[in-house]
Short mmCIF file of C-alpha atoms in Angstrom, two decimals:
data_model
loop_
_atom_site.label_atom_id
_atom_site.label_comp_id
_atom_site.label_asym_id
_atom_site.label_seq_id
_atom_site.Cartn_x
_atom_site.Cartn_y
_atom_site.Cartn_z
CA MET A 1 -2.41 5.53 -16.08
CA ALA A 2 -3.60 8.92 -14.87
CA LYS A 3 -6.30 8.97 -12.27
CA GLN A 4 -9.65 10.37 -13.39
CA ILE A 5 -10.27 13.61 -11.54
CA PRO A 6 -13.83 13.99 -10.16
CA ASP A 7 -15.86 17.11 -10.87
CA LEU A 8 -16.92 19.63 -8.26
CA VAL A 9 -19.66 21.90 -9.65
CA ALA A 10 -20.15 25.42 -8.35
CA THR A 11 -21.59 28.81 -9.30
CA VAL A 12 -20.11 32.25 -8.86
CA ARG A 13 -21.40 33.95 -5.71
CA THR A 14 -22.50 37.51 -6.25
CA GLY A 15 -21.46 39.69 -3.39
CA THR A 16 -19.12 38.94 -0.52
CA GLY A 17 -19.24 39.14 3.22
CA LYS A 18 -21.44 37.54 5.85
CA GLY A 19 -24.70 38.78 4.32
CA ALA A 20 -24.08 37.12 0.97
CA ALA A 21 -22.91 33.93 2.71
CA ARG A 22 -26.05 33.74 4.83
CA GLN A 23 -28.20 34.27 1.75
CA ALA A 24 -26.40 31.42 -0.02
CA ARG A 25 -27.09 29.07 2.90
CA ARG A 26 -30.78 30.03 2.94
CA GLU A 27 -30.95 29.08 -0.74
CA GLY A 28 -29.44 25.64 -0.17
CA PHE A 29 -25.79 26.38 -0.99
CA VAL A 30 -22.51 26.27 0.89
CA PRO A 31 -20.42 29.40 0.25
CA GLY A 32 -16.73 29.05 -0.50
CA ILE A 33 -13.69 30.85 -1.79
CA VAL A 34 -11.09 29.80 -4.35
CA TYR A 35 -7.63 31.31 -3.93
CA GLY A 36 -4.04 30.87 -5.12
CA GLY A 37 -2.58 30.13 -8.52
CA GLY A 38 -1.71 33.77 -9.12
CA GLU A 39 -5.40 34.63 -9.67
CA ASP A 40 -7.82 36.86 -7.78
CA PRO A 41 -9.96 35.09 -5.14
CA LEU A 42 -13.19 33.70 -6.59
CA PRO A 43 -16.28 33.52 -4.32
CA ILE A 44 -18.44 30.48 -5.15
CA ASN A 45 -21.51 28.56 -4.04
CA ILE A 46 -21.75 24.75 -3.99
CA PRO A 47 -25.08 22.89 -3.70
CA PHE A 48 -25.38 21.75 -0.07
CA ASN A 49 -26.65 18.22 -0.79
CA GLU A 50 -23.95 17.50 -3.37
CA LEU A 51 -21.20 18.72 -1.07
CA LEU A 52 -22.53 16.75 1.90
CA LYS A 53 -22.59 13.58 -0.22
CA LYS A 54 -18.95 14.07 -1.21
CA LEU A 55 -17.90 14.82 2.36
CA ARG A 56 -19.56 11.65 3.66
CA ALA A 57 -17.81 9.60 0.96
CA GLY A 58 -14.51 10.43 2.70
CA ARG A 59 -11.08 11.75 1.66
CA PHE A 60 -12.57 15.10 0.63
CA LEU A 61 -9.58 17.09 1.86
CA SER A 62 -7.06 14.82 0.13
CA THR A 63 -8.87 14.57 -3.22
CA LEU A 64 -7.95 16.63 -6.26
CA TRP A 65 -11.10 18.14 -7.81
CA ASN A 66 -11.89 19.49 -11.25
CA LEU A 67 -13.84 22.65 -10.40
CA LYS A 68 -16.53 23.51 -12.93
CA VAL A 69 -17.89 27.04 -12.65
CA GLU A 70 -20.23 28.47 -15.25
CA GLY A 71 -18.50 31.14 -17.28
CA GLU A 72 -15.03 30.00 -16.18
CA ASP A 73 -12.55 27.51 -17.60
CA ASP A 74 -12.32 24.29 -15.59
CA PHE A 75 -9.38 24.20 -13.20
CA ARG A 76 -8.03 21.91 -10.52
CA VAL A 77 -8.40 22.60 -6.83
CA ILE A 78 -7.84 20.91 -3.50
CA CYS A 79 -9.82 21.74 -0.36
CA ARG A 80 -7.77 23.24 2.44
CA ASN A 81 -10.52 23.80 5.00
CA VAL A 82 -14.18 22.97 5.66
CA GLN A 83 -15.90 25.03 8.33
CA ARG A 84 -18.78 23.30 10.09
CA ASP A 85 -21.66 24.25 12.32
CA VAL A 86 -20.55 23.58 15.91
CA VAL A 87 -23.92 22.04 16.84
CA LYS A 88 -25.10 20.22 13.68
CA ASP A 89 -21.60 19.44 12.31
CA LEU A 90 -22.77 20.42 8.82
CA PRO A 91 -20.60 22.35 6.32
CA THR A 92 -21.01 26.13 6.37
CA HIS A 93 -18.01 27.31 4.30
CA LEU A 94 -15.01 25.89 2.45
CA ASP A 95 -11.66 27.12 1.16
CA LEU A 96 -10.33 25.77 -2.13
CA MET A 97 -6.83 26.28 -3.52
CA ARG A 98 -6.01 26.41 -7.23
CA LEU A 99 -3.35 24.01 -8.47
CA HIS A 100 -1.20 23.96 -11.58
CA ARG A 101 -0.25 20.69 -13.31
CA ASN A 102 3.30 20.88 -11.92
CA THR A 103 2.20 21.49 -8.33
CA ARG A 104 3.10 18.66 -5.95
CA ILE A 105 0.35 17.47 -3.60
CA SER A 106 -0.20 14.55 -1.20
CA LEU A 107 -3.11 12.22 -1.93
CA PHE A 108 -4.20 8.73 -0.89
CA ILE A 109 -3.88 6.28 -3.80
CA HIS A 110 -5.67 2.90 -4.00
CA VAL A 111 -3.53 -0.27 -3.83
CA GLU A 112 -4.37 -2.97 -6.41
CA PHE A 113 -3.09 -6.55 -5.99
CA THR A 114 -2.47 -8.56 -9.18
CA ASN A 115 -1.48 -12.11 -10.20
CA GLU A 116 -3.02 -13.80 -7.17
CA GLU A 117 -3.21 -17.01 -9.23
CA GLU A 118 0.60 -16.90 -9.51
CA ALA A 119 1.17 -16.78 -5.75
CA PRO A 120 2.09 -20.27 -4.40
CA GLY A 121 1.17 -19.18 -0.88
CA LEU A 122 -2.40 -18.41 -1.93
CA LYS A 123 -2.66 -21.65 -3.90
CA LYS A 124 -1.79 -23.53 -0.70
CA GLY A 125 -4.68 -21.85 1.08
CA GLY A 126 -2.84 -18.87 2.47
CA VAL A 127 -4.78 -15.67 3.13
CA LEU A 128 -3.86 -12.25 1.74
CA THR A 129 -4.20 -9.75 4.56
CA VAL A 130 -4.23 -6.16 3.30
CA VAL A 131 -2.80 -3.79 5.89
CA ARG A 132 -2.98 -0.64 3.76
CA PRO A 133 -5.64 -0.53 1.04
CA GLU A 134 -4.51 3.04 0.31
CA VAL A 135 -1.11 4.71 0.51
CA GLU A 136 -0.48 8.44 0.75
CA LEU A 137 1.83 9.60 -2.03
CA ASN A 138 3.26 12.98 -2.92
CA VAL A 139 2.63 13.41 -6.66
CA MET A 140 2.41 16.00 -9.42
CA ALA A 141 -1.12 17.39 -9.82
CA GLY A 142 -0.95 16.62 -13.54
CA GLU A 143 0.26 13.03 -13.07
CA ILE A 144 -1.93 11.48 -10.40
CA PRO A 145 -1.76 7.68 -10.72
CA GLU A 146 -4.96 5.62 -10.84
CA GLN A 147 -3.52 3.04 -8.42
CA ILE A 148 -0.44 1.43 -6.92
CA VAL A 149 0.08 -2.09 -8.29
CA VAL A 150 1.44 -4.90 -6.09
CA ASP A 151 2.46 -8.04 -8.01
CA LEU A 152 1.89 -11.21 -5.96
CA THR A 153 3.76 -13.52 -8.36
CA GLY A 154 5.90 -16.01 -6.41
CA ARG A 155 4.65 -14.93 -3.00
CA GLU A 156 4.64 -17.65 -0.33
CA VAL A 157 2.91 -18.15 3.02
CA GLY A 158 4.63 -15.95 5.57
CA ASP A 159 5.74 -13.33 3.05
CA VAL A 160 5.41 -9.71 4.17
CA ILE A 161 5.14 -7.01 1.51
CA HIS A 162 6.67 -3.65 2.43
CA ILE A 163 6.38 -0.36 0.56
CA SER A 164 10.01 -0.83 -0.54
CA ASP A 165 8.91 -3.96 -2.44
CA VAL A 166 6.54 -1.93 -4.61
CA ASP A 167 7.37 -0.10 -7.84
CA LEU A 168 5.84 3.33 -7.31
CA PRO A 169 4.43 5.38 -10.22
CA LYS A 170 6.88 7.72 -11.92
CA GLY A 171 7.54 10.86 -9.91
CA ALA A 172 5.59 9.64 -6.84
CA LYS A 173 7.10 9.73 -3.36
CA VAL A 174 5.87 8.13 -0.14
CA THR A 175 4.96 10.67 2.54
CA VAL A 176 5.90 8.35 5.44
CA ASP A 177 9.63 8.04 6.12
CA ARG A 178 9.73 4.34 7.05
CA ASP A 179 9.40 0.99 5.32
CA PHE A 180 5.83 0.17 6.36
CA VAL A 181 3.87 -3.01 5.60
CA ILE A 182 1.37 -3.06 2.71
CA ALA A 183 0.13 -6.66 3.11
CA ASN A 184 1.13 -10.17 4.12
CA ILE A 185 0.22 -13.75 3.27
CA SER A 186 -0.71 -15.64 6.41
CA ALA A 187 -1.20 -19.38 6.88
CA PRO A 188 -4.74 -20.79 6.52
CA SER A 189 -6.62 -21.20 9.80
CA SER A 190 -6.52 -25.01 9.58
CA LEU A 191 -2.73 -24.98 9.28
CA ARG A 192 -2.41 -22.50 12.12
CA SER A 193 -4.56 -24.75 14.33
CA ALA A 194 -2.40 -27.76 13.48
CA ASP A 195 0.75 -25.80 14.28
CA ASP A 196 -0.72 -24.66 17.59
CA GLU A 197 -1.58 -28.25 18.51
CA ALA A 198 1.92 -29.39 17.59
CA GLU A 199 3.43 -26.69 19.76
CA GLU A 200 1.19 -27.67 22.67
CA THR A 201 2.17 -31.34 22.26
CA GLU A 202 5.86 -30.40 22.26
CA GLU A 203 5.37 -28.28 25.39
CA VAL A 204 3.58 -31.12 27.20
CA ALA A 205 6.30 -33.58 26.21
CA ALA A 206 8.99 -31.19 27.39
CA ASP A 207 7.20 -30.74 30.73
CA GLU A 208 6.97 -34.52 31.20
CA VAL A 209 10.67 -34.95 30.46
CA GLU A 210 11.55 -32.21 32.90
CA ALA A 211 9.34 -33.74 35.58
CA THR A 212 10.98 -37.16 35.05
CA GLU A 213 14.45 -35.67 35.33
CA MET A 214 13.53 -33.89 38.55
CA LYS A 215 12.28 -37.17 40.10
CA SER A 216 15.47 -38.93 39.06
CA GLU A 217 17.55 -36.26 40.80
CA GLU A 218 15.53 -36.77 43.97
#
């Protein structure tokens, strides 16, 4: 299932240069430029409050956006740079790059766990510990998956789920060149406590046996 691409609304900025950019900021906008895709650069303005909200939501630089500009056809962009005020740390300018459907980009994709009721380890009281709720994948701009699905059917306590255990969406590639952990099913705390006590008992018994043997040698 293709991931729904969020909208980024902007207006065309009349005029270029520092003067036009300062005027945009005074009017409550953040100036930006759209480049690439074989088209001429397009100067734009984005409402400051809307941009700040999206920046604070996170993953702004790794999100594919559907740019909506009045008088222009919608097109897809990804942000390549956000300039900020050195004192207030607020956005002052941004660079957006046009993307075609067949352009490959790297984005963080949500990991969804399914069939928890079919996991014996969870039925026994085991705990699913999610190590990576998102995984960075290199995908086609026109085929961004909604999520990565991890099937927990048959999983037992102690099982560790690596990225190699997951069926990735068609055409997607992992950006990290190692078999990293996605999640694991750990023992319930009560069982861990019982195991710890058993280990301590065994250690005490072993110490007593060793002490007895040492006295016998004396």
